[in-house]
One Martini backbone bead per residue (centre of mass of N, CA, C, O) as a GRO file, in nm:
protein
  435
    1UNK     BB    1   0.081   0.045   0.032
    2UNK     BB    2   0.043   0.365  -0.110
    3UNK     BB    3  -0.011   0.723  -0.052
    4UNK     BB    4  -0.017   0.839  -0.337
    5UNK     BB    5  -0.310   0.682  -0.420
    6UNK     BB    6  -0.508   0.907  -0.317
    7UNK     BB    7  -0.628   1.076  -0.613
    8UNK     BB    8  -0.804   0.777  -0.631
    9UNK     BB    9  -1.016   0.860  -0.476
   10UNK     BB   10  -1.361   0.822  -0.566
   11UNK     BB   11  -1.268   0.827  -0.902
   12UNK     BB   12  -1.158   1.122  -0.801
   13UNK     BB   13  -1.000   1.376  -0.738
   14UNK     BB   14  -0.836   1.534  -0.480
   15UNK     BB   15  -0.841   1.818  -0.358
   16UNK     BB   16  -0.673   2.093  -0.351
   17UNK     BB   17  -0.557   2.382  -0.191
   18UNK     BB   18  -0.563   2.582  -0.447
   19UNK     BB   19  -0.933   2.547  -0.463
   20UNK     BB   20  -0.891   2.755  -0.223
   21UNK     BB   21  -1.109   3.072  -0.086
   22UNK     BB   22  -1.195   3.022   0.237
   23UNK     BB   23  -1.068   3.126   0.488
   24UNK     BB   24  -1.282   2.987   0.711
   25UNK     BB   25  -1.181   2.703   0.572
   26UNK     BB   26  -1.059   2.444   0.494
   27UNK     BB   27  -0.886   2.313   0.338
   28UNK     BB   28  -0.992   2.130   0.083
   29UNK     BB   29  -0.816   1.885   0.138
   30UNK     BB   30  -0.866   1.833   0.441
   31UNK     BB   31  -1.157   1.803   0.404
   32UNK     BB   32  -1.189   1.586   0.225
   33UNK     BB   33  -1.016   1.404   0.435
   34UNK     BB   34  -1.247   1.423   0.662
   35UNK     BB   35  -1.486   1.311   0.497
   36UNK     BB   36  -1.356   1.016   0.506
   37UNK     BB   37  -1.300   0.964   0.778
   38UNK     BB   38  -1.640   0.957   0.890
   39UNK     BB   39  -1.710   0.730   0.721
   40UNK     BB   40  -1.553   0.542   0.806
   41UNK     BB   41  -1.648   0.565   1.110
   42UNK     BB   42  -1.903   0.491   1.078
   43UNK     BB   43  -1.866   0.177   0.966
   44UNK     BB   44  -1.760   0.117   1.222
   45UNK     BB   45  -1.986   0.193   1.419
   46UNK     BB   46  -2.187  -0.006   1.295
   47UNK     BB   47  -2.056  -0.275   1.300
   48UNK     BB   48  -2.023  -0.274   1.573
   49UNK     BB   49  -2.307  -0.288   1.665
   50UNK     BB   50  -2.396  -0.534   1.481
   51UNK     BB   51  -2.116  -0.738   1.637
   52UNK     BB   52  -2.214  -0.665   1.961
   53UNK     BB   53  -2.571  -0.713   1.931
   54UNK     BB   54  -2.635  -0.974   1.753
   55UNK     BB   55  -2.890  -1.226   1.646
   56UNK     BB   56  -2.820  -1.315   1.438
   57UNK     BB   57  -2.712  -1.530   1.231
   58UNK     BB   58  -2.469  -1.605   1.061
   59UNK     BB   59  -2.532  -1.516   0.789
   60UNK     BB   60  -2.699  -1.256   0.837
   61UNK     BB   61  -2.479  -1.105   0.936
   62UNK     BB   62  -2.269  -1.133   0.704
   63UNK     BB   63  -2.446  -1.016   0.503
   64UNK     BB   64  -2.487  -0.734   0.663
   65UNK     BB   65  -2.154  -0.629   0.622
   66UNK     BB   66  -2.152  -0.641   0.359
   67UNK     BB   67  -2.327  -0.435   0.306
   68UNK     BB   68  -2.179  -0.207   0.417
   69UNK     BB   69  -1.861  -0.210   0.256
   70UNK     BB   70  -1.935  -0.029  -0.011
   71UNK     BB   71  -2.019   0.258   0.078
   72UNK     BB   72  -1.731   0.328   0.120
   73UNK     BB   73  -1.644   0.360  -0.183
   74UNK     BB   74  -1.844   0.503  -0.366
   75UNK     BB   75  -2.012   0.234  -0.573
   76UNK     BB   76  -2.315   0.143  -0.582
   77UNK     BB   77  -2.247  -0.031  -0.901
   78UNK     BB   78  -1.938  -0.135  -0.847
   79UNK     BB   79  -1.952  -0.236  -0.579
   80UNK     BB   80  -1.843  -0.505  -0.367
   81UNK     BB   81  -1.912  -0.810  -0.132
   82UNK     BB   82  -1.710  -1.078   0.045
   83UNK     BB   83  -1.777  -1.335   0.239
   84UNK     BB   84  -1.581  -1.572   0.375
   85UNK     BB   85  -1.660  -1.901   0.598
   86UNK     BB   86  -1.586  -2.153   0.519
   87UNK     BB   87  -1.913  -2.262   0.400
   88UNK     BB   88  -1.964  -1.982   0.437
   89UNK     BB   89  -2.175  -1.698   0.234
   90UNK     BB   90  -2.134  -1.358   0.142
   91UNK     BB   91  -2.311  -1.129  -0.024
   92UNK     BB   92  -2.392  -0.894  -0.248
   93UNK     BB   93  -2.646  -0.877  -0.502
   94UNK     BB   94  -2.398  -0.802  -0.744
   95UNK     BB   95  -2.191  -1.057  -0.766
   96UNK     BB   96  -1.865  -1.028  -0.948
   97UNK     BB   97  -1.604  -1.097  -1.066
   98UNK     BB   98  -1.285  -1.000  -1.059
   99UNK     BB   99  -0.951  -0.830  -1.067
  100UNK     BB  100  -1.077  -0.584  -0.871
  101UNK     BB  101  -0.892  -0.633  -0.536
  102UNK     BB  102  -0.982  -0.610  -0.194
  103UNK     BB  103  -0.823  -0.846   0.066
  104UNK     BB  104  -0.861  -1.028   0.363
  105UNK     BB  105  -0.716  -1.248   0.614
  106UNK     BB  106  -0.857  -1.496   0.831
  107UNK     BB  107  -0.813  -1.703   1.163
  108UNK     BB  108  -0.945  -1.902   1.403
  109UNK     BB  109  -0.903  -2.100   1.671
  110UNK     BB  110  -1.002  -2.347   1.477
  111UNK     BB  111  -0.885  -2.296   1.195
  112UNK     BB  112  -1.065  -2.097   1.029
  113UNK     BB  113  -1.105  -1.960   0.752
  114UNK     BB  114  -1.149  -1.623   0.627
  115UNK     BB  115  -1.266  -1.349   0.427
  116UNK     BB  116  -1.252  -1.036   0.270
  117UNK     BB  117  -1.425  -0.851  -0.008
  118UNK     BB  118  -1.323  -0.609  -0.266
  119UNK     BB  119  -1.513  -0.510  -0.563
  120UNK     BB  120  -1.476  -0.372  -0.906
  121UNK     BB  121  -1.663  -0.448  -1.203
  122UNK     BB  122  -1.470  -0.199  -1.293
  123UNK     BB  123  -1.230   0.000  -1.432
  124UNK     BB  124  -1.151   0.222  -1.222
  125UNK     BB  125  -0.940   0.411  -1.068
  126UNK     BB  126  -0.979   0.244  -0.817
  127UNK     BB  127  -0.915   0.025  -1.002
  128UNK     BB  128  -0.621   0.016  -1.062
  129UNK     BB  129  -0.330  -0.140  -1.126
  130UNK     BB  130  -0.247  -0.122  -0.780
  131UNK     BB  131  -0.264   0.006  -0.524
  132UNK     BB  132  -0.400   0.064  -0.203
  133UNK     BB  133  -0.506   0.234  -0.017
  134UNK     BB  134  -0.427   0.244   0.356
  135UNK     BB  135  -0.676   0.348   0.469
  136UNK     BB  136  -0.857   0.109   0.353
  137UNK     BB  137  -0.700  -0.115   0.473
  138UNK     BB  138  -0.761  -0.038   0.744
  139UNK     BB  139  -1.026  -0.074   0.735
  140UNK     BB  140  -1.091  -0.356   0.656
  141UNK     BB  141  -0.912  -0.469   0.916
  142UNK     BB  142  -1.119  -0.371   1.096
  143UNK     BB  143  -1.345  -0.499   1.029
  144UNK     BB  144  -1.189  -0.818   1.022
  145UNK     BB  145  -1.151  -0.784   1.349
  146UNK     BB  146  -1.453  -0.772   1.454
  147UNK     BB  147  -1.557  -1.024   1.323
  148UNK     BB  148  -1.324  -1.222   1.490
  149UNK     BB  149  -1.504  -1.137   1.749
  150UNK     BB  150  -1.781  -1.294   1.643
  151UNK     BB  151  -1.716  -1.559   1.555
  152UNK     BB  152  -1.566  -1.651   1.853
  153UNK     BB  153  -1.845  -1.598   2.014
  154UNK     BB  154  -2.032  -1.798   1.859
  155UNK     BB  155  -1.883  -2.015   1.894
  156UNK     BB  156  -1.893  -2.050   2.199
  157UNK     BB  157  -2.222  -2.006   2.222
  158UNK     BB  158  -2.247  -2.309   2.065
  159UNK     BB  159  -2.091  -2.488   2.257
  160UNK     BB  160  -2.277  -2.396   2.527
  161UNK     BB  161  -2.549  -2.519   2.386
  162UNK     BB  162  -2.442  -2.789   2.317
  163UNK     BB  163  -2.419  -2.871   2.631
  164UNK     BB  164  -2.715  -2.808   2.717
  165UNK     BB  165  -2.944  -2.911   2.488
  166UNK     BB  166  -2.981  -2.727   2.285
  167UNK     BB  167  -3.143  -2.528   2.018
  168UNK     BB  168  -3.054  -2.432   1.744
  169UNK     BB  169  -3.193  -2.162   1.524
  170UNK     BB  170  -3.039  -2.121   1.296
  171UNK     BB  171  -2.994  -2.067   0.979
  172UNK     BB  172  -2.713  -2.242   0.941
  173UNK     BB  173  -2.877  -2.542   1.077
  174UNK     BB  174  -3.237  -2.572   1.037
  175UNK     BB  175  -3.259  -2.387   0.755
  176UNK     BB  176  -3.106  -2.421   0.457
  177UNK     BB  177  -3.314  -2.300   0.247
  178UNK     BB  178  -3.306  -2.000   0.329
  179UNK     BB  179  -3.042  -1.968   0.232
  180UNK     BB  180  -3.083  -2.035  -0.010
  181UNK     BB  181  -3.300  -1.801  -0.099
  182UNK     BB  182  -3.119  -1.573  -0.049
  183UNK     BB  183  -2.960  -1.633  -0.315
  184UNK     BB  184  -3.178  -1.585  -0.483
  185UNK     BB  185  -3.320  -1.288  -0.432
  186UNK     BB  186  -3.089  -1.162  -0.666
  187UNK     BB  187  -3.241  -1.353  -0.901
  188UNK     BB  188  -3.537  -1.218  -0.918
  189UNK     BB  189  -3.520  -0.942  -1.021
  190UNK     BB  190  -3.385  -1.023  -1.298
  191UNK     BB  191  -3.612  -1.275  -1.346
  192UNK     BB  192  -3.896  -1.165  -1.292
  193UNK     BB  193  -4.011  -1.340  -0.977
  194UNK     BB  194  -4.178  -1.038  -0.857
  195UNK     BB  195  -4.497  -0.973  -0.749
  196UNK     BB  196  -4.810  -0.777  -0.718
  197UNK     BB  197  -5.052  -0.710  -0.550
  198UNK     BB  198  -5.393  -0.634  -0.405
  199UNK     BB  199  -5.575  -0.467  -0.136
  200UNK     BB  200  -5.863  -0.309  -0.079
  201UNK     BB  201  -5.959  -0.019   0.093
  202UNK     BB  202  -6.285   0.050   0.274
  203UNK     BB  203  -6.492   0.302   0.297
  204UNK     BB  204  -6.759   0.282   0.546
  205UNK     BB  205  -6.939   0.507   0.458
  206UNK     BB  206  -6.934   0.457   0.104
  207UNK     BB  207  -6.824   0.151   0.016
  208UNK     BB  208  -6.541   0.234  -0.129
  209UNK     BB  209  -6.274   0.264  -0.279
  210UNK     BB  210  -5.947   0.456  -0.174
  211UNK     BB  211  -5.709   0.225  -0.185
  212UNK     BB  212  -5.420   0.038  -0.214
  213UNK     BB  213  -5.221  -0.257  -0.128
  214UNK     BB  214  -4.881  -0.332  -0.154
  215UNK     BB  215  -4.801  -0.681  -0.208
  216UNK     BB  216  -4.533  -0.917  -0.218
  217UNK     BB  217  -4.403  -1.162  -0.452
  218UNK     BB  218  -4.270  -1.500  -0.494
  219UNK     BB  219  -4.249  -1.664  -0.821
  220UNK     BB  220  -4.085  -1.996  -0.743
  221UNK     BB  221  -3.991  -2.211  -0.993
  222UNK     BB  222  -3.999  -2.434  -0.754
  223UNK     BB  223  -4.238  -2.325  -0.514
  224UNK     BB  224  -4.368  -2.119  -0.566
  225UNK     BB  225  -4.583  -1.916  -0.391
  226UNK     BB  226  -4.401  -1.635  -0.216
  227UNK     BB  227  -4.488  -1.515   0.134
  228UNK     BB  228  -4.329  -1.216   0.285
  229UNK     BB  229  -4.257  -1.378   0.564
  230UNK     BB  230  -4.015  -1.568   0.455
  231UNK     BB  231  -3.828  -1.300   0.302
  232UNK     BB  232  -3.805  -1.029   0.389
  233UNK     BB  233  -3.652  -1.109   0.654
  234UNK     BB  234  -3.428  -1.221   0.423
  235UNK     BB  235  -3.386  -0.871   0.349
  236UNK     BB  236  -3.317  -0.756   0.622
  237UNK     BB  237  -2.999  -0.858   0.638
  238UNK     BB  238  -2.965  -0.615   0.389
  239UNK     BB  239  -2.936  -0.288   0.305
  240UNK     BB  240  -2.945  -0.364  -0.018
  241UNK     BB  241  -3.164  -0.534  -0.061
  242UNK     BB  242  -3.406  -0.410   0.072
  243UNK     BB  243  -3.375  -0.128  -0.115
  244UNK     BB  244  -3.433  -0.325  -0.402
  245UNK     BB  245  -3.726  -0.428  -0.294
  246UNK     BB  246  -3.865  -0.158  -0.232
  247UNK     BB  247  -3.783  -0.011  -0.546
  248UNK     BB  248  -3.958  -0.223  -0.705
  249UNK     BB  249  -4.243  -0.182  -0.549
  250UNK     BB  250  -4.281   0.080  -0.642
  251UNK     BB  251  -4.214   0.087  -0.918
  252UNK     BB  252  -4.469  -0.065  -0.984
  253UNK     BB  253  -4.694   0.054  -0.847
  254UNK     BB  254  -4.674   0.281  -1.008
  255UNK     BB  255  -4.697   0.213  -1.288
  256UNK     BB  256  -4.951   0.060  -1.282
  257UNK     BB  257  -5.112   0.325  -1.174
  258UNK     BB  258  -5.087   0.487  -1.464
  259UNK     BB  259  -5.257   0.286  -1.608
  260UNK     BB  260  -5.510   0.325  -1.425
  261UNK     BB  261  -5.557   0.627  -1.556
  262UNK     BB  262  -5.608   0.597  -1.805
  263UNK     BB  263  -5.897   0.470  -1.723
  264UNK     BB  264  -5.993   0.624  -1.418
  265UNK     BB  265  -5.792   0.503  -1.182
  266UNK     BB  266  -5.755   0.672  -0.866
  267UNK     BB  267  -5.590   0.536  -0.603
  268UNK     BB  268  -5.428   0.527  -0.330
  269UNK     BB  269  -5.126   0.426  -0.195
  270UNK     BB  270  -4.981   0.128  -0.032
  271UNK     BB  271  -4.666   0.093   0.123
  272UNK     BB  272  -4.421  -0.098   0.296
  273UNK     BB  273  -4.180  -0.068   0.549
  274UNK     BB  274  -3.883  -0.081   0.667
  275UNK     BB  275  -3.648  -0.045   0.923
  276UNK     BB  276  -3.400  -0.020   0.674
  277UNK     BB  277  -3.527   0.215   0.472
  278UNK     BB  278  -3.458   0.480   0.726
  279UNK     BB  279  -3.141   0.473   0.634
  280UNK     BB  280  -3.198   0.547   0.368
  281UNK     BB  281  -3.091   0.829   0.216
  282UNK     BB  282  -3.247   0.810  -0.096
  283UNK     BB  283  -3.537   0.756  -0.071
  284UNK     BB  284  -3.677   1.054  -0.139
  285UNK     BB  285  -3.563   1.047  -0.418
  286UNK     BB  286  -3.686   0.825  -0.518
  287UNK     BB  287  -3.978   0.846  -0.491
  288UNK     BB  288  -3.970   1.160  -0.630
  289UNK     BB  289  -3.896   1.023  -0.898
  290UNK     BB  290  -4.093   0.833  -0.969
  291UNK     BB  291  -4.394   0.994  -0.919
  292UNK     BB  292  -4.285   1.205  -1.153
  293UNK     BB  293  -4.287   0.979  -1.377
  294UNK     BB  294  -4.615   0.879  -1.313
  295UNK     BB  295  -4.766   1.144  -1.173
  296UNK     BB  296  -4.805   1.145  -0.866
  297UNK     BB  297  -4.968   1.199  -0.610
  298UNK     BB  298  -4.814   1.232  -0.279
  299UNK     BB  299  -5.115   1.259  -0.144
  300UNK     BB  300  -5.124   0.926  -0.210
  301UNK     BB  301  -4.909   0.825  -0.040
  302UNK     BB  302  -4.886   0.523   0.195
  303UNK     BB  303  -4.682   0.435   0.442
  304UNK     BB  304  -4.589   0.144   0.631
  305UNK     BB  305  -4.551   0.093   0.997
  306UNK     BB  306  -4.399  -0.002   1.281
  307UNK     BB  307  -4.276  -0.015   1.584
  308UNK     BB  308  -4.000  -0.104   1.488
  309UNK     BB  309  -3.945   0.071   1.313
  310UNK     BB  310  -3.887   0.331   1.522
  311UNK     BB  311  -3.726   0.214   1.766
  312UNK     BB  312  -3.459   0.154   1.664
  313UNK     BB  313  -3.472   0.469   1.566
  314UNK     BB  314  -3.656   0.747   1.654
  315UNK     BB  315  -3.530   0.997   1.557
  316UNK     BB  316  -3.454   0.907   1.274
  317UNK     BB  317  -3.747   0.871   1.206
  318UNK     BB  318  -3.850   1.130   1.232
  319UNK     BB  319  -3.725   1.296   1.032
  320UNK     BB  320  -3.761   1.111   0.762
  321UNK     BB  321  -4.078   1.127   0.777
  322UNK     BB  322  -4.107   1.425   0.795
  323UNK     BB  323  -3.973   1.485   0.519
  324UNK     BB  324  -4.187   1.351   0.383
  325UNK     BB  325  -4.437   1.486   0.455
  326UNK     BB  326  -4.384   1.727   0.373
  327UNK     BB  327  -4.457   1.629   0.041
  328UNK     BB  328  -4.748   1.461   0.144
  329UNK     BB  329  -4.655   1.217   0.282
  330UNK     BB  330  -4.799   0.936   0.433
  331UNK     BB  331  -4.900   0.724   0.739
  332UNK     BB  332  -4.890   0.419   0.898
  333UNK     BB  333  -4.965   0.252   1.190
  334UNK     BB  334  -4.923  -0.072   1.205
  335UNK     BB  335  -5.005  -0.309   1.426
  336UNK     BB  336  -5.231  -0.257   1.638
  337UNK     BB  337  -5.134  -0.376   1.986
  338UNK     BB  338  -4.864  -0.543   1.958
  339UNK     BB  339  -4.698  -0.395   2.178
  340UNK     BB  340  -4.575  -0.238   2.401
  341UNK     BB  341  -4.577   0.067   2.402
  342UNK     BB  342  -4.699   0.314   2.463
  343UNK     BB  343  -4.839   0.573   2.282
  344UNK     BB  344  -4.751   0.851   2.336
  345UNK     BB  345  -4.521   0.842   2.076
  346UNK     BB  346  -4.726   0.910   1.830
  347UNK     BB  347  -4.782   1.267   1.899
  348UNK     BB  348  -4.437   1.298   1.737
  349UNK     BB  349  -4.546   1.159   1.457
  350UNK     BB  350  -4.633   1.164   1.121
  351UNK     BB  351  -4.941   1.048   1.168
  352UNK     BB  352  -5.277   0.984   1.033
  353UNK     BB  353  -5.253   0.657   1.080
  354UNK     BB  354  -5.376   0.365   1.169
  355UNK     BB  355  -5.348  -0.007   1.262
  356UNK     BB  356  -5.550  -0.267   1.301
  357UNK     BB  357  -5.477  -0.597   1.408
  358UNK     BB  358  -5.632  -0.861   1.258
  359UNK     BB  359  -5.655  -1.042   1.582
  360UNK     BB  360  -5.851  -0.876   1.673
  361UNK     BB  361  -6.102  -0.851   1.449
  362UNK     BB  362  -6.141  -1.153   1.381
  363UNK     BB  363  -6.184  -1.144   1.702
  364UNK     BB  364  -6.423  -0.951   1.833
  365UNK     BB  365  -6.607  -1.097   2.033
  366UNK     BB  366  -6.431  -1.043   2.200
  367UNK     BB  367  -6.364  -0.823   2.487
  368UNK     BB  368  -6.052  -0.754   2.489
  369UNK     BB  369  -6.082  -0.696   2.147
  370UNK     BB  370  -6.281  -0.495   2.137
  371UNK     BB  371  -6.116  -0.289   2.363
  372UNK     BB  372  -5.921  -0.218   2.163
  373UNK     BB  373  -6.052  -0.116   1.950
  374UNK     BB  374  -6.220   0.104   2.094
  375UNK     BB  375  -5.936   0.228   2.195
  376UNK     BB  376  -5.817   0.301   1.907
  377UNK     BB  377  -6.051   0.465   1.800
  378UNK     BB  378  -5.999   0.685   2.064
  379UNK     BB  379  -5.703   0.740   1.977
  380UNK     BB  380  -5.710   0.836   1.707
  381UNK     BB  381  -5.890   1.098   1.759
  382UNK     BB  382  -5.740   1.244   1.945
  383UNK     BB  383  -5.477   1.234   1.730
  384UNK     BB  384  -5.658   1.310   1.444
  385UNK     BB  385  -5.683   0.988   1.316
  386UNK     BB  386  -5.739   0.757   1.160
  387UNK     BB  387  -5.890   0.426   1.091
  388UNK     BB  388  -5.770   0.080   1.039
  389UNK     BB  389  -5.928  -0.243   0.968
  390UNK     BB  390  -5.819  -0.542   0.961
  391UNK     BB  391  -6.019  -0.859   0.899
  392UNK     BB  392  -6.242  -0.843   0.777
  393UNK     BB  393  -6.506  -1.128   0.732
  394UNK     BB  394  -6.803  -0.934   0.838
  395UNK     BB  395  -7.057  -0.763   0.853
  396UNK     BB  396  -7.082  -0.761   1.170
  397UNK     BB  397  -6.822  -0.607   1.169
  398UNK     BB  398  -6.859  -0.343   0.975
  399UNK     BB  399  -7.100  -0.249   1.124
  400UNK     BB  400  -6.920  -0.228   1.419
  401UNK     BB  401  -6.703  -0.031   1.324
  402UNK     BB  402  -6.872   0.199   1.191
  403UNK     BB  403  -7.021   0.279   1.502
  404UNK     BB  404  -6.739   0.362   1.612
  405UNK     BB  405  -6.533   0.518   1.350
  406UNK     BB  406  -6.440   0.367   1.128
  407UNK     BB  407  -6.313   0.416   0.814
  408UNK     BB  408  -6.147   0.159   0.763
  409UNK     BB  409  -6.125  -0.114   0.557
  410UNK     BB  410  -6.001  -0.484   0.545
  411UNK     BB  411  -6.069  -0.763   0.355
  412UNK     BB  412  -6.224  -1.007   0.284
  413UNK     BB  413  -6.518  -0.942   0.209
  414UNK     BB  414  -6.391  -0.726  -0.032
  415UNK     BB  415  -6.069  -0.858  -0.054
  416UNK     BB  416  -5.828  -1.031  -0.167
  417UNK     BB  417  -5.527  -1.030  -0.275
  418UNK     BB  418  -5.462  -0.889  -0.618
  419UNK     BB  419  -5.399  -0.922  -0.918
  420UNK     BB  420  -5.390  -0.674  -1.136
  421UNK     BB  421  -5.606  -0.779  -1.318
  422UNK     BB  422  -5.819  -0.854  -1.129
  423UNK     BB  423  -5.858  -0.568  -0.962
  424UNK     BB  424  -5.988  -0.441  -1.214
  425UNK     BB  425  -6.222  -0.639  -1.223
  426UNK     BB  426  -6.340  -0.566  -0.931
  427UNK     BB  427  -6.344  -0.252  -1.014
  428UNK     BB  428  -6.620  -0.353  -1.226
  429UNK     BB  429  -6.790  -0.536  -1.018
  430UNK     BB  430  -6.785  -0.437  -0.767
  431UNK     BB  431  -6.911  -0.290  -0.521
  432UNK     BB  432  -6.655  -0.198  -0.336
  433UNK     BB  433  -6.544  -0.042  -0.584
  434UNK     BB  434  -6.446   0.243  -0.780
  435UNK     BB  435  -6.632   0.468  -0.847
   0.00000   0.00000   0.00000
């Protein structure tokens, strides 16, 4: 590693004193070399925080990691990363051989080898024959000083666990299909196997759809039709699957939604977030380009969250929503009921809307969920908000939710969630379908 090849980092020249005008600020050079330290010591702190905290399996760790990487060195199209340790391997989800390759390799006390490599696509200034800045290298030695101390931590609690004759539940010892899956999900993409449904979600007071939420499914070759609680938590192991996962419902449901325009048909949508998706800084620019790309108008998008999402890091997911809001983006709090949390915490967020539950709705008869139904729909209106019930699946919920104030209504009784030609058809013969 020589420093000489400074200039070649982030794949154009690094900015000199000469470039410098502003007395107040510091050289062009030294600011620009602070500003890529910030970088690394962030990708630091996070490993730190994953891999000292980590309750994921050995695999979703290690794709976890593998996703930090490519981000530090400013490639997200360019660069990819991969861990190999003994028969497990991650990378992120556009992996492929390169000659341009920077990788450190470690030996854990088993004896067992494992590499950890970035590679990059094409041949970039920073990817050019001959060494790798001496930074670089230092970054990726320290990501891989933590790897092999949380590798060691693994390895001894999997040996006490065995002691005790507990039941191992990794993903990489007791569901390797899961595994298959992991690497199957970044060739759904490419090769189109991954399609939209649509369920509507129906005003109890006019009767009519004013909203369809999409729901992603996994249509796989030798599985058939995969849904979304088998995949998704295995798209949230790596920050780069889960934000290509969002981007592609996006974009798919905003064009069907264009198509419907032609038509005559402008449902507002709703799409689920994960917890991972308000890490994405680029989210907001995504959305809003897609968005004016379909026409479509933003104060018709709502997106849809957990309680764990918005806890996992409260601070900024207030951040991210509130700037979302600001462009007229709506949000719904969904699964209302099953938290922990008490809800004052929620009129702190812009949140318009909850979501009861459908374990509740489903079994309204019981007393305990009619009283939580209840107080959800007492709680939403004192904060301002509407009231979505999802798992309606007979008339005599849908009017005893209406007659407590419930505005909107989903689940069987209107419709089980349909792909878009049925869609369209459902809305042009139901009762309940566009107006």
């Amino acid at each position: 590693m020589h420093s000489d090849s400074i200039d070649k980092h982030s794949g154009k020249d690094a900015p000199t004193a000469n470039s410098h005008t502003d007395p107040a600020e510091p050289p062009a050079e030294l600011q620009w070399r602070l500003q890529e330290r910030v970088k690394e010591l962030n990708l630091l702190h996070v490993a730190t925080r994953l891999l000292q905290g980590s309750r994921l399996s050995l695999q979703a760790t290690l794709t976890e990691v593998a996703a930090l990487l490519p981000p530090a060195w400013q490639y997200p199209d360019l660069c990819q990363a991969r861990i190999r340790y003994g028969r497990t391997q991650a990378t992120t989800p556009f992996w492929g051989e390169s000659p341009w390759k920077l990788s450190t390799s470690f030996t854990t006390s088993d004896g067992r080898e494992g590499v950890v490599e970035v590679i990059y696509l094409e041949q970039t200034p920073l990817a050019q024959e001959g060494p790798f800045l001496a930074e670089e290298r230092a970054l990726l030695d320290s990501v891989t000083e933590l790897l092999v101390a949380y590798l060691e931590r693994h390895r001894a609690a999997r040996k006490s666990r065995q002691k005790r004759n507990d039941v191992d539940g990794d993903i990489d010892r007791l569901q390797p299909e899961r595994v298959a899956l992991l690497a199957e999900l970044a060739d759904a993409f490419e090769h189109d196997h991954l399609v939209l449904h649509y369920q509507p979600k129906v005003d109890l007071r006019s009767g009519r759809t004013v909203e369809v939420e999409a729901l992603v499914r996994w249509q796989h070759p030798d599985y058939g039709l995969i849904y979304p609680d088998r995949f998704v938590p295995l798209a949230e192991s790596g920050q780069q699957l889960i934000d290509t996962l969002t981007h592609w419902v996006l974009t798919c449901a905003l064009r069907h939604w264009h198509g419907w325009k032609q038509r005559g048909i402008q449902p507002g949508l709703s799409i689920n977030l994960s917890t991972r998706n308000l890490l994405d800084r680029s989210l907001r620019t995504k959305i809003l380009e897609l968005a004016r790309a379909a026409g479509f108008p933003l104060d018709q998008l709502t997106l849809e969250i957990s309680e764990g999402t918005v806890m996992g890091d409260p601070e900024r997911a207030k951040r991210v929503m509130t700037d979302l809001h600001d462009y007229g983006i709506q949000f719904t709090m969904e699964d209302y009921g099953t938290g922990q949390r008490a809800p004052s915490y929620l009129k702190d967020l812009p949140i318009s809307r909850m979501k009861i539950d459908k374990s509740f709705v489903m079994d309204f008869a019981t007393p305990r969920n009619a009283t939580v139904v209840r107080d959800a729909i007492e709680l939403a209106h004192q904060l301002g908000m509407q009231i979505t019930a999802e798992g309606i699946e007979d008339e005599a919920t849908r009017a005893e939710l209406q007659r407590l104030g419930c505005e909107l209504g989903q689940g069987y009784l209107f419709a089980r969630p349909l792909p878009e030609d049925e869609l369209l058809e459902w809305f042009r013969t139901s009762a309940w379908g566009y107006p």
